[in-house]
Short mmCIF file of C-alpha atoms and ligand atoms in Angstrom, two decimals:
data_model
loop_
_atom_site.label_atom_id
_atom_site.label_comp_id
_atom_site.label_asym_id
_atom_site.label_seq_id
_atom_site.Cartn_x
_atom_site.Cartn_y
_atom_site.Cartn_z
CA UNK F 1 295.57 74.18 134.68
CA UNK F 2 299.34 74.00 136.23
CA UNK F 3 297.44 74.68 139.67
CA UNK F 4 294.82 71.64 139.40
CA UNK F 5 295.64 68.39 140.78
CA UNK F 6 296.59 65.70 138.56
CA UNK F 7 294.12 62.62 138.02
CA UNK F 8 296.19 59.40 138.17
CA UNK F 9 295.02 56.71 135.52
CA UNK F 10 295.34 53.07 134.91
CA UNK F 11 294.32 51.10 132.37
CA UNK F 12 294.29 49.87 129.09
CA UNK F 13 296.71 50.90 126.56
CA UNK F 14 295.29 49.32 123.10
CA UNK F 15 295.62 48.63 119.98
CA UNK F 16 292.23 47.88 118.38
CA UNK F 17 290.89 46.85 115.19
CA UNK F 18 287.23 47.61 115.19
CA UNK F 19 284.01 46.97 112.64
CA UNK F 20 280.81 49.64 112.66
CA UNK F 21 278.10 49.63 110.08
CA UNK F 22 279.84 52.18 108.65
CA UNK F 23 283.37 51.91 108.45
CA UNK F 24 286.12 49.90 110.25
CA UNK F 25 289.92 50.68 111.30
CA UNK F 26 292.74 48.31 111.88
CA UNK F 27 295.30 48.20 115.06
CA UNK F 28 294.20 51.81 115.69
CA UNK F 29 295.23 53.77 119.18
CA UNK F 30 292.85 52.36 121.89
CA UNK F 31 292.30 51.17 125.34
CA UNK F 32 290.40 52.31 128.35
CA UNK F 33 293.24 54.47 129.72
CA UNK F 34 293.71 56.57 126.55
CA UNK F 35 290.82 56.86 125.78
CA UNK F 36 289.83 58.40 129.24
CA UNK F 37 292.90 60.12 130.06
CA UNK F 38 293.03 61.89 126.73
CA UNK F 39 288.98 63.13 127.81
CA UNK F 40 290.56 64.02 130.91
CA UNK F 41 293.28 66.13 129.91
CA UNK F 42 290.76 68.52 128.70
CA UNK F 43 289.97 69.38 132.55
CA UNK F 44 292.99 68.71 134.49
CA UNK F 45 296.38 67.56 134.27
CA UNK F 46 296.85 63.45 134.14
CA UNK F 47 299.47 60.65 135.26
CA UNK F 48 299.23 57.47 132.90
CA UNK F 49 300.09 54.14 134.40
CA UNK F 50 299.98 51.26 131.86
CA UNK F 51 302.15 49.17 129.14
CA UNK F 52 303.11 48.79 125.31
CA UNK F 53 304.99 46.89 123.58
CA UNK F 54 307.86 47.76 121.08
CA UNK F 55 305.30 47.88 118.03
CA UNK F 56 303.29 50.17 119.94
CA UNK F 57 303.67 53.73 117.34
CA UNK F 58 305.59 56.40 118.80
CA UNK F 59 303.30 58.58 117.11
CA UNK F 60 300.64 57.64 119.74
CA UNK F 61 302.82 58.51 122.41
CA UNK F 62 303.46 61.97 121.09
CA UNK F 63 299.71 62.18 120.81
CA UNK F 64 299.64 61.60 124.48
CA UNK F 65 301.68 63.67 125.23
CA UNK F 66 300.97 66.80 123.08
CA UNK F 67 297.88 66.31 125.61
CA UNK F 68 300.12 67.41 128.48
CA UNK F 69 300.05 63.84 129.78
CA UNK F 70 302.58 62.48 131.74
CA UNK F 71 303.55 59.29 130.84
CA UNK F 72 306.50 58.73 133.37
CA UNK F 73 304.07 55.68 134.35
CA UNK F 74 304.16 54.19 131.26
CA UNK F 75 306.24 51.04 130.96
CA UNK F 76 307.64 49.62 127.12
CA UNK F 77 308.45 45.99 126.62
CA UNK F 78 310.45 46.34 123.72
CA UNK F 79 310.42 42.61 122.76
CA UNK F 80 306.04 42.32 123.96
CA UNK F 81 303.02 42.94 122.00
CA UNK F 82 300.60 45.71 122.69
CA UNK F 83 297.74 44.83 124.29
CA UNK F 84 295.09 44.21 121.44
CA UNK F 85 291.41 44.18 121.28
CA UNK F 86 288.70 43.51 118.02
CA UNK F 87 285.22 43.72 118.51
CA UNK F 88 282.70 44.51 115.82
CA UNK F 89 279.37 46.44 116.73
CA UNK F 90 275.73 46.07 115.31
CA UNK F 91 273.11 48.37 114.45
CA UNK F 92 272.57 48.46 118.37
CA UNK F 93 275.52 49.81 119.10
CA UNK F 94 275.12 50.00 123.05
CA UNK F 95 276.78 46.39 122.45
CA UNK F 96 280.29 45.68 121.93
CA UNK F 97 280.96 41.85 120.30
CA UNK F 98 284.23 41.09 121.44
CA UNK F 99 285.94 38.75 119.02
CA UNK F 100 289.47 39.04 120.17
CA UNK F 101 291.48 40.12 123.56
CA UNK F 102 295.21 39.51 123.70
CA UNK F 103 296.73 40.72 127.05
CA UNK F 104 300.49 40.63 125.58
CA UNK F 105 302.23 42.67 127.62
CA UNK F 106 299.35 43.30 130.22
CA UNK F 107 299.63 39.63 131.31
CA UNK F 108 302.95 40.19 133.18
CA UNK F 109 302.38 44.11 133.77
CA UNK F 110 303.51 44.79 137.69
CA UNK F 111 302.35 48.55 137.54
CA UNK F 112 305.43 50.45 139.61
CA UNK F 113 304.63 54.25 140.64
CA UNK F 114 307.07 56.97 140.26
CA UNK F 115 307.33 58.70 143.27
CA UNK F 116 305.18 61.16 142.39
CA UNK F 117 302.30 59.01 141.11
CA UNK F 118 301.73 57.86 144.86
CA UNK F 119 300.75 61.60 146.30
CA UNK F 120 297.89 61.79 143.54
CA UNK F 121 294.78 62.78 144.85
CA UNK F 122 292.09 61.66 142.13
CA UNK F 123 292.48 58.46 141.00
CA UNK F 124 291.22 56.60 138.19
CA UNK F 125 291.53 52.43 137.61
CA UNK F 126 290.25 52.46 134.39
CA UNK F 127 288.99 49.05 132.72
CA UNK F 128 292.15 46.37 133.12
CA UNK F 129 292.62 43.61 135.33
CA UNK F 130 291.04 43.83 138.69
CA UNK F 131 294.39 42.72 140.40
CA UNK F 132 296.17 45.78 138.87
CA UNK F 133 293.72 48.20 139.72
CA UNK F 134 294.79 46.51 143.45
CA UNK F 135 298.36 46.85 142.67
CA UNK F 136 297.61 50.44 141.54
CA UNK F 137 295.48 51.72 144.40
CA UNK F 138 297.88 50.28 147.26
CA UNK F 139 301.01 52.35 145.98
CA UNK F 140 298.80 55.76 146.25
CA UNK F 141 299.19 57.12 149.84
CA UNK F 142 296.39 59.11 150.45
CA UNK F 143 293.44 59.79 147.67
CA UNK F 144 290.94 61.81 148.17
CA UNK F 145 288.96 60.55 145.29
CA UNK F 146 288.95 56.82 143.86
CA UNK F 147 286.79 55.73 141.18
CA UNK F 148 286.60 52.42 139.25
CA UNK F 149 285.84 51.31 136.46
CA UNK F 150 285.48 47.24 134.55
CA UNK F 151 283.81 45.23 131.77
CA UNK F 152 282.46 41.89 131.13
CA UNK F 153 285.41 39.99 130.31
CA UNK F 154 286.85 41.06 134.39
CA UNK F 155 283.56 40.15 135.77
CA UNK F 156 283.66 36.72 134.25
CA UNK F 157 287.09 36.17 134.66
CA UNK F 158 288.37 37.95 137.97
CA UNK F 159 285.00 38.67 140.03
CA UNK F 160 286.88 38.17 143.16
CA UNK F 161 289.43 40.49 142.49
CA UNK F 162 287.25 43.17 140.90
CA UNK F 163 284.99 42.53 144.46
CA UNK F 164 288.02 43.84 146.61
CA UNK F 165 288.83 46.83 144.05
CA UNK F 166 284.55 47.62 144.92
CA UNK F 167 285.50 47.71 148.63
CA UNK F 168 287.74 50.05 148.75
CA UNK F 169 286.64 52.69 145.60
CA UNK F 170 284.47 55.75 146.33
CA UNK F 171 282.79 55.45 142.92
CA UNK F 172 282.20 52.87 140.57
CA UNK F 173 281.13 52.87 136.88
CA UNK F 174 279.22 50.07 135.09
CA UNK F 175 277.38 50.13 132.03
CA UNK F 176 273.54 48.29 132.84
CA UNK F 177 274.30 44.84 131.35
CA UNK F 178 277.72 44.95 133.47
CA UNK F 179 275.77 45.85 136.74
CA UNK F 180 273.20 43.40 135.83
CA UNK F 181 275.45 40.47 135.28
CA UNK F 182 277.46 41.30 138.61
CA UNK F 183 274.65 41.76 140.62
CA UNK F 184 272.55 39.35 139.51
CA UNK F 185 269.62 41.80 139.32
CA UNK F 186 267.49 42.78 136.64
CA UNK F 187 266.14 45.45 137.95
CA UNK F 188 269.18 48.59 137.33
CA UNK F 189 267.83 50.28 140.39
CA UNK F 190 268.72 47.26 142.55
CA UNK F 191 271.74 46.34 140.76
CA UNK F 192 273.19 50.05 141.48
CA UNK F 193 271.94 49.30 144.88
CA UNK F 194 273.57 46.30 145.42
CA UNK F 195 276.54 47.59 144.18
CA UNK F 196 276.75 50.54 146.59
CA UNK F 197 276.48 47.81 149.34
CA UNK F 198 279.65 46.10 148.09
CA UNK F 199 281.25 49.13 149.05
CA UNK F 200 280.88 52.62 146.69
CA UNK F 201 279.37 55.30 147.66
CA UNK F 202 278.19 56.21 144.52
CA UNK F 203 277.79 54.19 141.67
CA UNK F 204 276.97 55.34 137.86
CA UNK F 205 275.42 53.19 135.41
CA UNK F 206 276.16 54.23 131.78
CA UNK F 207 273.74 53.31 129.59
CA UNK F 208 275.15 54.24 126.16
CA UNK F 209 272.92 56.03 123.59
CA UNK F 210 270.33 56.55 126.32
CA UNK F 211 272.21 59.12 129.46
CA UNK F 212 273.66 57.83 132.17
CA UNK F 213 271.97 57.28 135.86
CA UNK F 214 273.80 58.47 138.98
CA UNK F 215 273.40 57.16 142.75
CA UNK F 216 274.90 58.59 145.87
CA UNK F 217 273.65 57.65 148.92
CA UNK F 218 270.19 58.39 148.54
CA UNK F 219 270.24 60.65 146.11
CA UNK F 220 269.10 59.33 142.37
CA UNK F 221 270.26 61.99 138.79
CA UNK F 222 269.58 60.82 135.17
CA UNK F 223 271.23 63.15 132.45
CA UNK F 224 270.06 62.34 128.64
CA UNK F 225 273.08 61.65 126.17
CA UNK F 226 273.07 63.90 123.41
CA UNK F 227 270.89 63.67 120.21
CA UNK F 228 273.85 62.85 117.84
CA UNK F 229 273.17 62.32 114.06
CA UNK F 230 276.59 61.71 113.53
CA UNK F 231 277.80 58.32 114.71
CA UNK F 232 280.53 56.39 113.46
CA UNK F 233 281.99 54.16 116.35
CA UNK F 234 281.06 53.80 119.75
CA UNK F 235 284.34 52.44 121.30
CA UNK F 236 285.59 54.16 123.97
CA UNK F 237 282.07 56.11 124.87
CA UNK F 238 282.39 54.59 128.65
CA UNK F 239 286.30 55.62 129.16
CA UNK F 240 285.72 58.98 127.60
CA UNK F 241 282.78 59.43 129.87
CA UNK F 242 284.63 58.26 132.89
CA UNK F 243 287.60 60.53 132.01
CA UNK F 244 286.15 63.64 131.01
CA UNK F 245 283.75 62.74 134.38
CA UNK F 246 286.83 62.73 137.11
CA UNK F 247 288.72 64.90 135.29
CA UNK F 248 286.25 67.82 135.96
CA UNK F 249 286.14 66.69 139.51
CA UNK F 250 289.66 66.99 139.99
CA UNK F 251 289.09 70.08 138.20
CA UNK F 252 286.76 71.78 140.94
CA UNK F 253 288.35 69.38 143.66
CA UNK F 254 285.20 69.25 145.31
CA UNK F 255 282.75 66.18 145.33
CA UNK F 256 279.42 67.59 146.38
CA UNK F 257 276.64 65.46 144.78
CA UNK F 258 276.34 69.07 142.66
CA UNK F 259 279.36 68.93 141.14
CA UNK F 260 279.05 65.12 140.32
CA UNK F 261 276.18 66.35 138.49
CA UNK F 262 277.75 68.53 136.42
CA UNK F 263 280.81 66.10 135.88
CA UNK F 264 278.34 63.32 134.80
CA UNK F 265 277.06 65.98 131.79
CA UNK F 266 281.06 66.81 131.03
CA UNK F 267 281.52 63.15 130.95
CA UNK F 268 278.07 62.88 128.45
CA UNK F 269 279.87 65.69 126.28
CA UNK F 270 283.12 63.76 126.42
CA UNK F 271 281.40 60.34 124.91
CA UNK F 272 279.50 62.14 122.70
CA UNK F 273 282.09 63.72 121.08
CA UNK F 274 284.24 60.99 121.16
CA UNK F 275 281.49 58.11 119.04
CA UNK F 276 281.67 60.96 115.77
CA UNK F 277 284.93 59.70 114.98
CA UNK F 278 286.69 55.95 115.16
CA UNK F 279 289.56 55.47 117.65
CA UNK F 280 290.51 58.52 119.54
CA UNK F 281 290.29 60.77 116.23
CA UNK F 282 287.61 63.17 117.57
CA UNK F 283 289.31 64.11 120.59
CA UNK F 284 292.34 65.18 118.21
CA UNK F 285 290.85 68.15 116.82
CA UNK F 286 288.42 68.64 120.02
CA UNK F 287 288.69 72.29 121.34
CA UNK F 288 287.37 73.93 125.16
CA UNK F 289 284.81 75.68 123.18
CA UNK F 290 283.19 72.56 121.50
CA UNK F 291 282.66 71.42 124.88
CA UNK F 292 281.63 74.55 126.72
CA UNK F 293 279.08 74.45 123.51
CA UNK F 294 277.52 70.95 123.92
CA UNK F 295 277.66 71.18 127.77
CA UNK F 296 274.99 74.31 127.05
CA UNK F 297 272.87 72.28 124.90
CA UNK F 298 272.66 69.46 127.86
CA UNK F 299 271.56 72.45 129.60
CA UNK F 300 269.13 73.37 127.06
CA UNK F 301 267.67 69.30 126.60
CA UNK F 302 267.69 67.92 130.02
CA UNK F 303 265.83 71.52 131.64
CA UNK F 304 261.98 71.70 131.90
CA UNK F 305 261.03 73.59 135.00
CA UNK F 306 262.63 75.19 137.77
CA UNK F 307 262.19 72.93 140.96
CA UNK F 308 260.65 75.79 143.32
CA UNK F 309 258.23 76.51 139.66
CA UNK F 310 254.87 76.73 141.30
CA UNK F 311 252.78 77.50 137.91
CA UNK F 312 251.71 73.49 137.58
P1 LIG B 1 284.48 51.26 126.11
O1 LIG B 1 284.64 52.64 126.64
O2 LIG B 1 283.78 50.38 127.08
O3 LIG B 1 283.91 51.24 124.73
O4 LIG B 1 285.95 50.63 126.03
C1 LIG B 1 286.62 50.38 124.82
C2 LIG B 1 288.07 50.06 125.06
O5 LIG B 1 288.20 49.00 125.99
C3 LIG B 1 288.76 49.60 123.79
O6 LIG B 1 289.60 50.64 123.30
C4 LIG B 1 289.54 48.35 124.19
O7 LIG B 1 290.91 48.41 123.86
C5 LIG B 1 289.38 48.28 125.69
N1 LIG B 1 289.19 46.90 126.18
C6 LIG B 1 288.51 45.90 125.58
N2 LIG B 1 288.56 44.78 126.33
C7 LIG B 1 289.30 45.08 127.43
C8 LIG B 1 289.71 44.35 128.59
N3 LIG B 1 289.36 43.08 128.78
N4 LIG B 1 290.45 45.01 129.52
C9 LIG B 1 290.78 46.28 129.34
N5 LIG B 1 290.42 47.03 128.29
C10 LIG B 1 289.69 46.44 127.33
#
């Protein structure tokens, strides 16, 4: 992996306290840019941009870091709070209640690149404020790849904003309601659509316990998401997607609409894994050989019949 470019990532950094059917956890390690830089450490290195606070546990850090991630990004506010989310889920657990978001620290972030942040080449803003995924993307000097990502809570509260960052990404990531509600279409067809007129090239709509749609230019891919029996908490599903997604594209460093493909499945793997477990525990014990293993049985769910199959 020493050879593969790095993915830079920003986003949030979290502390979350979080209610499932069947279990809940308290101020556990969260936030959209652990969650998906952890998924994409498994594929190539990563640069974290984001911010803690002082009660933010070392012991997370190390976590991060025993990934191989580089957190010379990573700003602490020894006298701030950690950014915090709570949000319980129901038995439909493609929806996230939020009943809690303190920015702390992330209200008065001003992201600041080491120097060698601003040569990356894949690029990740990862759900935070629209106006520091702005910050972010006009310190890198030349990407090849930029992909965005956002939530509810942005599209209520900073739609302008989060309409600039959608001008100038290559890819964009929305879960259906999210496209919906920005689009003002019902239809997820012509919200993904209208979003690839506001400027992406392609756009992927995840759509939780039900696979994930991908549009680029013209061309239209649905994978399944994985028949899991074992579900305890669904947090993080989208960010571990996205991550384990660009991740393998920086991996390959090719964006063909083929290898998007195949990064949309790693990124399927990724979430699925990821929802057995509350917080980022999953991912802890995760090895290259669980994923190798449930990429195959993508393989083995999604196939049916060769394309040139003539035997109809
Ligand atoms: P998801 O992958 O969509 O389930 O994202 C879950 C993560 O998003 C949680 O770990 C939260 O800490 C984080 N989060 C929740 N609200 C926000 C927000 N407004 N901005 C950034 N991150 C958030």
């Amino acid at each position: 992996m020493e050879n593969h470019l790095p993915v830079l990532i920003v986003g949030s950094m979290a502390l979350d306290s979080v209610r499932t059917p069947v279990g809940a956890v308290q101020d556990a390690l969260g936030g959209a840019a652990d969650y998906s830089g952890v998924a994409a450490s498994f594929f190539s290195p990563v640069q974290l941009v984001g911010v803690v606070g002082g009660d933010f546990p070392q012991a997370h850090l190390d976590f991060l870091a025993s990934r191989g991630i580089d957190l010379a990004g990573v700003q602490t506010v020894a006298e701030g709070k950690t950014f915090r989310w709570a949000g319980y889920y129901d038995f439909d657990l493609n929806i996230a209640h939020t009943l809690d978001t303190q920015l702390n620290v992330f209200a008065d972030f001003q992201p600041s690149l080491p120097e060698a942040y601003k040569k990356a080449k894949y690029v990740f803003l990862a759900n935070i404020d629209p106006e520091l995924q702005l910050q972010v993307l006009n310190q890198v000097e030349s990407p090849l790849l930029t992909v965005c990502d956002t939530m509810n809570f942005w599209i209520e509260g900073k739609r302008e904003a989060l309409v600039e960052v959608l001008k100038r990404v290559d890819i964009a990531f929305m879960n259906d309601a999210e496209a919906r509600q920005l689009t003002g279409q019902l239809s997820v067809i012509k919200a993904a659509k209208a979003l690839q007129a506001m400027g992406p090239k392609t756009v992927i709509i995840k759509k939780g316990e039900h696979g994930a749609l991908l549009f680029s230019g013209s061309t239209h891919f649905a994978a399944p998401s994985y028949p899991l029996e074992e579900i305890a908490d669904p947090t993080g599903a989208g960010d571990s997607f996205a991550g384990g997604f660009i991740g393998y594209v920086a991996s390959r460093n090719d964006q063909s609409v083929a290898t998007l493909k195949k990064a949309v499945v790693y990124g399927s793997v990724m979430a699925s894994y990821n929802v057995e477990d509350f917080s980022l525990n999953r991912l802890r014990t995760l090895t290259g050989d669980d994923i190798a293993n449930r990429y195959r049985a993508f393989k083995e769910i999604a196939y049916f019949e060769a394309l040139d199959d003539a035997s109809v």
